[in-house]
C-alpha cells in the first residue's frame, strides 16, 4: 500500500494535520504566530548541522528546534519583549543555516525542498517519523488540554487553580518544536507556520467551542493536504505551496460561512 508515493504523501499530510490542528489552535489563541516562524526558520540551521555531522536530518532539525523553543520560553518567562527578540532570532537562524549549508563539503542540497517542502518524496521512514511525532503531540495536547486552556484564557485563574503558566507555555513550545521537525519534509520551513495558523483560523470562524475548533482545524488541515496534492498532480504545481493555497481558500470560505451563520 505504501509503495505508491502519492499514498505516502497523503498519509503524511493527514498525519501532520493531527498535530497542527490542536496546536495551531493554541498558536492562534495565544498569538504565537511569530514564534512558529522563529522555530521553523531555526530548523534550517538544524538541516545544516545534520548534513555537516552526517546525522539524520530529522535529528538535527528536532535538536535545533527544541533549543530554540527552550531559549524563547526562558526569555518569555523573564519578561523579554518577544516580538523584536523573535524577529532577530528567526532571521538570524535562517541566515546562519543557509550560510552553513554552503560550507558543507561534498553536499548538493536542494534548498527549495527544505524551504518549501517535498511531500511527494516522503519515504516510509519519513512517514513513521511524521506519524510518531504527530501522535506524540496529539497525546500531549489531550493530556494537558484543560491546563493549557486555563492558562491561555486567564493566567490569574491558572495561578489560582495551582497551575504554572510558565510550565504550560513550555509544553506548548516543546510541542511546537516537534511539529516543526515533523512538518519540515512536508511543507518546508517557510510554510510550517501557515499550516499551524490557517486551518486553526478557518476553524475559529465556524467552531463554537475550543474542542470543536481543534477538531475542525484537524479536518481543515487534512482537507488542505489532500486538496493541495490533487492540485499539484493535476496542474504540476509545487505540492507544499499548493497545500497552503488550498488552506487559504478554505479559510476564505469558512470566514464567509461564519458571517452568514446566525449569531
mmCIF file of N, CA and C in Angstrom, residues 14-72:
data_model
loop_
_atom_site.group_PDB
_atom_site.id
_atom_site.type_symbol
_atom_site.label_atom_id
_atom_site.label_comp_id
_atom_site.label_asym_id
_atom_site.label_seq_id
_atom_site.Cartn_x
_atom_site.Cartn_y
_atom_site.Cartn_z
ATOM 1 N N UNK A 14 -2.089 14.077 6.201
ATOM 2 C CA UNK A 14 -3.113 13.829 7.209
ATOM 3 C C UNK A 14 -2.473 13.679 8.591
ATOM 4 N N UNK A 15 -1.349 12.973 8.654
ATOM 5 C CA UNK A 15 -0.663 12.812 9.937
ATOM 6 C C UNK A 15 -0.220 14.142 10.511
ATOM 7 N N UNK A 16 0.314 15.005 9.658
ATOM 8 C CA UNK A 16 0.733 16.330 10.115
ATOM 9 C C UNK A 16 -0.457 17.118 10.658
ATOM 10 N N UNK A 17 -1.610 16.975 10.029
ATOM 11 C CA UNK A 17 -2.795 17.721 10.455
ATOM 12 C C UNK A 17 -3.248 17.325 11.853
ATOM 13 N N UNK A 18 -3.007 16.088 12.244
ATOM 14 C CA UNK A 18 -3.367 15.661 13.592
ATOM 15 C C UNK A 18 -2.654 16.490 14.657
ATOM 16 N N UNK A 19 -1.443 16.925 14.344
ATOM 17 C CA UNK A 19 -0.673 17.723 15.295
ATOM 18 C C UNK A 19 -0.935 19.206 15.140
ATOM 19 N N UNK A 20 -1.001 19.680 13.896
ATOM 20 C CA UNK A 20 -1.136 21.123 13.676
ATOM 21 C C UNK A 20 -2.520 21.640 14.046
ATOM 22 N N UNK A 21 -3.549 20.781 14.023
ATOM 23 C CA UNK A 21 -4.900 21.233 14.356
ATOM 24 C C UNK A 21 -5.012 21.767 15.775
ATOM 25 N N UNK A 22 -4.849 20.915 16.786
ATOM 26 C CA UNK A 22 -4.969 21.408 18.166
ATOM 27 C C UNK A 22 -3.860 22.367 18.560
ATOM 28 N N UNK A 23 -2.630 22.103 18.107
ATOM 29 C CA UNK A 23 -1.531 23.001 18.461
ATOM 30 C C UNK A 23 -1.710 24.361 17.801
ATOM 31 N N UNK A 24 -2.149 24.366 16.546
ATOM 32 C CA UNK A 24 -2.392 25.619 15.855
ATOM 33 C C UNK A 24 -3.481 26.439 16.523
ATOM 34 N N UNK A 25 -4.455 25.771 17.140
ATOM 35 C CA UNK A 25 -5.498 26.495 17.861
ATOM 36 C C UNK A 25 -4.894 27.312 18.995
ATOM 37 N N UNK A 26 -3.960 26.714 19.732
ATOM 38 C CA UNK A 26 -3.303 27.457 20.810
ATOM 39 C C UNK A 26 -2.393 28.554 20.260
ATOM 40 N N UNK A 27 -1.772 28.299 19.117
ATOM 41 C CA UNK A 27 -0.954 29.337 18.486
ATOM 42 C C UNK A 27 -1.805 30.557 18.155
ATOM 43 N N UNK A 28 -3.025 30.319 17.641
ATOM 44 C CA UNK A 28 -3.932 31.415 17.311
ATOM 45 C C UNK A 28 -4.422 32.104 18.575
ATOM 46 N N UNK A 29 -4.843 31.320 19.569
ATOM 47 C CA UNK A 29 -5.365 31.910 20.802
ATOM 48 C C UNK A 29 -4.318 32.744 21.525
ATOM 49 N N UNK A 30 -3.095 32.239 21.556
ATOM 50 C CA UNK A 30 -2.030 32.922 22.296
ATOM 51 C C UNK A 30 -1.249 33.925 21.446
ATOM 52 N N UNK A 31 -1.620 34.045 20.180
ATOM 53 C CA UNK A 31 -0.927 34.942 19.260
ATOM 54 C C UNK A 31 0.578 34.630 19.217
ATOM 55 N N UNK A 32 0.867 33.352 18.946
ATOM 56 C CA UNK A 32 2.246 32.859 18.911
ATOM 57 C C UNK A 32 2.742 32.643 17.483
ATOM 58 N N UNK A 33 2.101 33.285 16.515
ATOM 59 C CA UNK A 33 2.456 33.031 15.122
ATOM 60 C C UNK A 33 3.926 33.316 14.854
ATOM 61 N N UNK A 34 4.430 34.388 15.414
ATOM 62 C CA UNK A 34 5.826 34.747 15.163
ATOM 63 C C UNK A 34 6.768 33.714 15.776
ATOM 64 N N UNK A 35 6.361 33.120 16.880
ATOM 65 C CA UNK A 35 7.191 32.068 17.465
ATOM 66 C C UNK A 35 7.268 30.859 16.545
ATOM 67 N N UNK A 36 6.160 30.550 15.885
ATOM 68 C CA UNK A 36 6.186 29.459 14.914
ATOM 69 C C UNK A 36 7.151 29.734 13.792
ATOM 70 N N UNK A 37 7.189 30.972 13.326
ATOM 71 C CA UNK A 37 8.146 31.344 12.284
ATOM 72 C C UNK A 37 9.582 31.176 12.775
ATOM 73 N N UNK A 38 9.858 31.646 13.992
ATOM 74 C CA UNK A 38 11.215 31.576 14.530
ATOM 75 C C UNK A 38 11.691 30.131 14.640
ATOM 76 N N UNK A 39 10.833 29.267 15.140
ATOM 77 C CA UNK A 39 11.217 27.865 15.317
ATOM 78 C C UNK A 39 11.409 27.167 13.974
ATOM 79 N N UNK A 40 10.526 27.455 13.018
ATOM 80 C CA UNK A 40 10.651 26.809 11.706
ATOM 81 C C UNK A 40 11.878 27.308 10.956
ATOM 82 N N UNK A 41 12.195 28.585 11.062
ATOM 83 C CA UNK A 41 13.400 29.108 10.415
ATOM 84 C C UNK A 41 14.656 28.499 11.027
ATOM 85 N N UNK A 42 14.625 28.291 12.337
ATOM 86 C CA UNK A 42 15.773 27.679 13.011
ATOM 87 C C UNK A 42 16.012 26.255 12.521
ATOM 88 N N UNK A 43 14.963 25.606 12.030
ATOM 89 C CA UNK A 43 15.116 24.229 11.554
ATOM 90 C C UNK A 43 16.109 24.132 10.404
ATOM 91 N N UNK A 44 16.244 25.199 9.606
ATOM 92 C CA UNK A 44 17.215 25.182 8.512
ATOM 93 C C UNK A 44 18.634 25.056 9.057
ATOM 94 N N UNK A 45 18.909 25.715 10.181
ATOM 95 C CA UNK A 45 20.209 25.549 10.826
ATOM 96 C C UNK A 45 20.403 24.104 11.264
ATOM 97 N N UNK A 46 19.327 23.468 11.720
ATOM 98 C CA UNK A 46 19.401 22.052 12.078
ATOM 99 C C UNK A 46 19.722 21.176 10.889
ATOM 100 N N UNK A 47 19.170 21.518 9.725
ATOM 101 C CA UNK A 47 19.496 20.779 8.497
ATOM 102 C C UNK A 47 20.986 20.886 8.204
ATOM 103 N N UNK A 48 21.528 22.106 8.308
ATOM 104 C CA UNK A 48 22.953 22.316 8.029
ATOM 105 C C UNK A 48 23.828 21.517 8.981
ATOM 106 N N UNK A 49 23.506 21.539 10.267
ATOM 107 C CA UNK A 49 24.300 20.799 11.248
ATOM 108 C C UNK A 49 24.213 19.296 11.015
ATOM 109 N N UNK A 50 23.028 18.813 10.664
ATOM 110 C CA UNK A 50 22.869 17.379 10.403
ATOM 111 C C UNK A 50 23.701 16.952 9.199
ATOM 112 N N UNK A 51 23.700 17.753 8.146
ATOM 113 C CA UNK A 51 24.498 17.426 6.964
ATOM 114 C C UNK A 51 25.991 17.494 7.273
ATOM 115 N N UNK A 52 26.398 18.483 8.080
ATOM 116 C CA UNK A 52 27.812 18.650 8.399
ATOM 117 C C UNK A 52 28.353 17.486 9.219
ATOM 118 N N UNK A 53 27.541 16.963 10.142
ATOM 119 C CA UNK A 53 27.996 15.898 11.040
ATOM 120 C C UNK A 53 27.463 14.527 10.635
ATOM 121 N N UNK A 54 26.908 14.447 9.429
ATOM 122 C CA UNK A 54 26.443 13.168 8.881
ATOM 123 C C UNK A 54 25.410 12.504 9.800
ATOM 124 N N UNK A 55 24.460 13.303 10.268
ATOM 125 C CA UNK A 55 23.380 12.821 11.121
ATOM 126 C C UNK A 55 22.074 12.823 10.332
ATOM 127 N N UNK A 56 21.085 12.063 10.787
ATOM 128 C CA UNK A 56 19.767 12.169 10.155
ATOM 129 C C UNK A 56 19.239 13.595 10.252
ATOM 130 N N UNK A 57 18.679 14.083 9.173
ATOM 131 C CA UNK A 57 18.196 15.471 9.168
ATOM 132 C C UNK A 57 17.122 15.685 10.229
ATOM 133 N N UNK A 58 16.300 14.670 10.471
ATOM 134 C CA UNK A 58 15.257 14.809 11.496
ATOM 135 C C UNK A 58 15.851 15.057 12.870
ATOM 136 N N UNK A 59 17.013 14.448 13.146
ATOM 137 C CA UNK A 59 17.678 14.654 14.442
ATOM 138 C C UNK A 59 18.174 16.089 14.561
ATOM 139 N N UNK A 60 18.790 16.591 13.502
ATOM 140 C CA UNK A 60 19.300 17.955 13.526
ATOM 141 C C UNK A 60 18.200 18.987 13.665
ATOM 142 N N UNK A 61 17.134 18.820 12.892
ATOM 143 C CA UNK A 61 16.039 19.805 12.951
ATOM 144 C C UNK A 61 15.337 19.765 14.300
ATOM 145 N N UNK A 62 15.120 18.568 14.829
ATOM 146 C CA UNK A 62 14.454 18.462 16.126
ATOM 147 C C UNK A 62 15.312 19.068 17.225
ATOM 148 N N UNK A 63 16.624 18.799 17.186
ATOM 149 C CA UNK A 63 17.519 19.334 18.205
ATOM 150 C C UNK A 63 17.553 20.852 18.213
ATOM 151 N N UNK A 64 17.705 21.452 17.036
ATOM 152 C CA UNK A 64 17.778 22.917 16.961
ATOM 153 C C UNK A 64 16.419 23.540 17.276
ATOM 154 N N UNK A 65 15.337 22.934 16.818
ATOM 155 C CA UNK A 65 14.007 23.459 17.120
ATOM 156 C C UNK A 65 13.725 23.412 18.617
ATOM 157 N N UNK A 66 14.131 22.326 19.275
ATOM 158 C CA UNK A 66 13.963 22.234 20.726
ATOM 159 C C UNK A 66 14.796 23.287 21.443
ATOM 160 N N UNK A 67 16.034 23.481 20.974
ATOM 161 C CA UNK A 67 16.892 24.506 21.582
ATOM 162 C C UNK A 67 16.273 25.889 21.436
ATOM 163 N N UNK A 68 15.762 26.205 20.247
ATOM 164 C CA UNK A 68 15.106 27.486 20.028
ATOM 165 C C UNK A 68 13.886 27.632 20.933
ATOM 166 N N UNK A 69 13.107 26.557 21.064
ATOM 167 C CA UNK A 69 11.909 26.604 21.901
ATOM 168 C C UNK A 69 12.270 26.878 23.356
ATOM 169 N N UNK A 70 13.313 26.220 23.853
ATOM 170 C CA UNK A 70 13.728 26.416 25.247
ATOM 171 C C UNK A 70 14.237 27.837 25.475
ATOM 172 N N UNK A 71 15.019 28.352 24.526
ATOM 173 C CA UNK A 71 15.543 29.721 24.666
ATOM 174 C C UNK A 71 14.407 30.730 24.680
ATOM 175 N N UNK A 72 13.487 30.594 23.741
ATOM 176 C CA UNK A 72 12.376 31.540 23.644
ATOM 177 C C UNK A 72 11.486 31.454 24.872
#
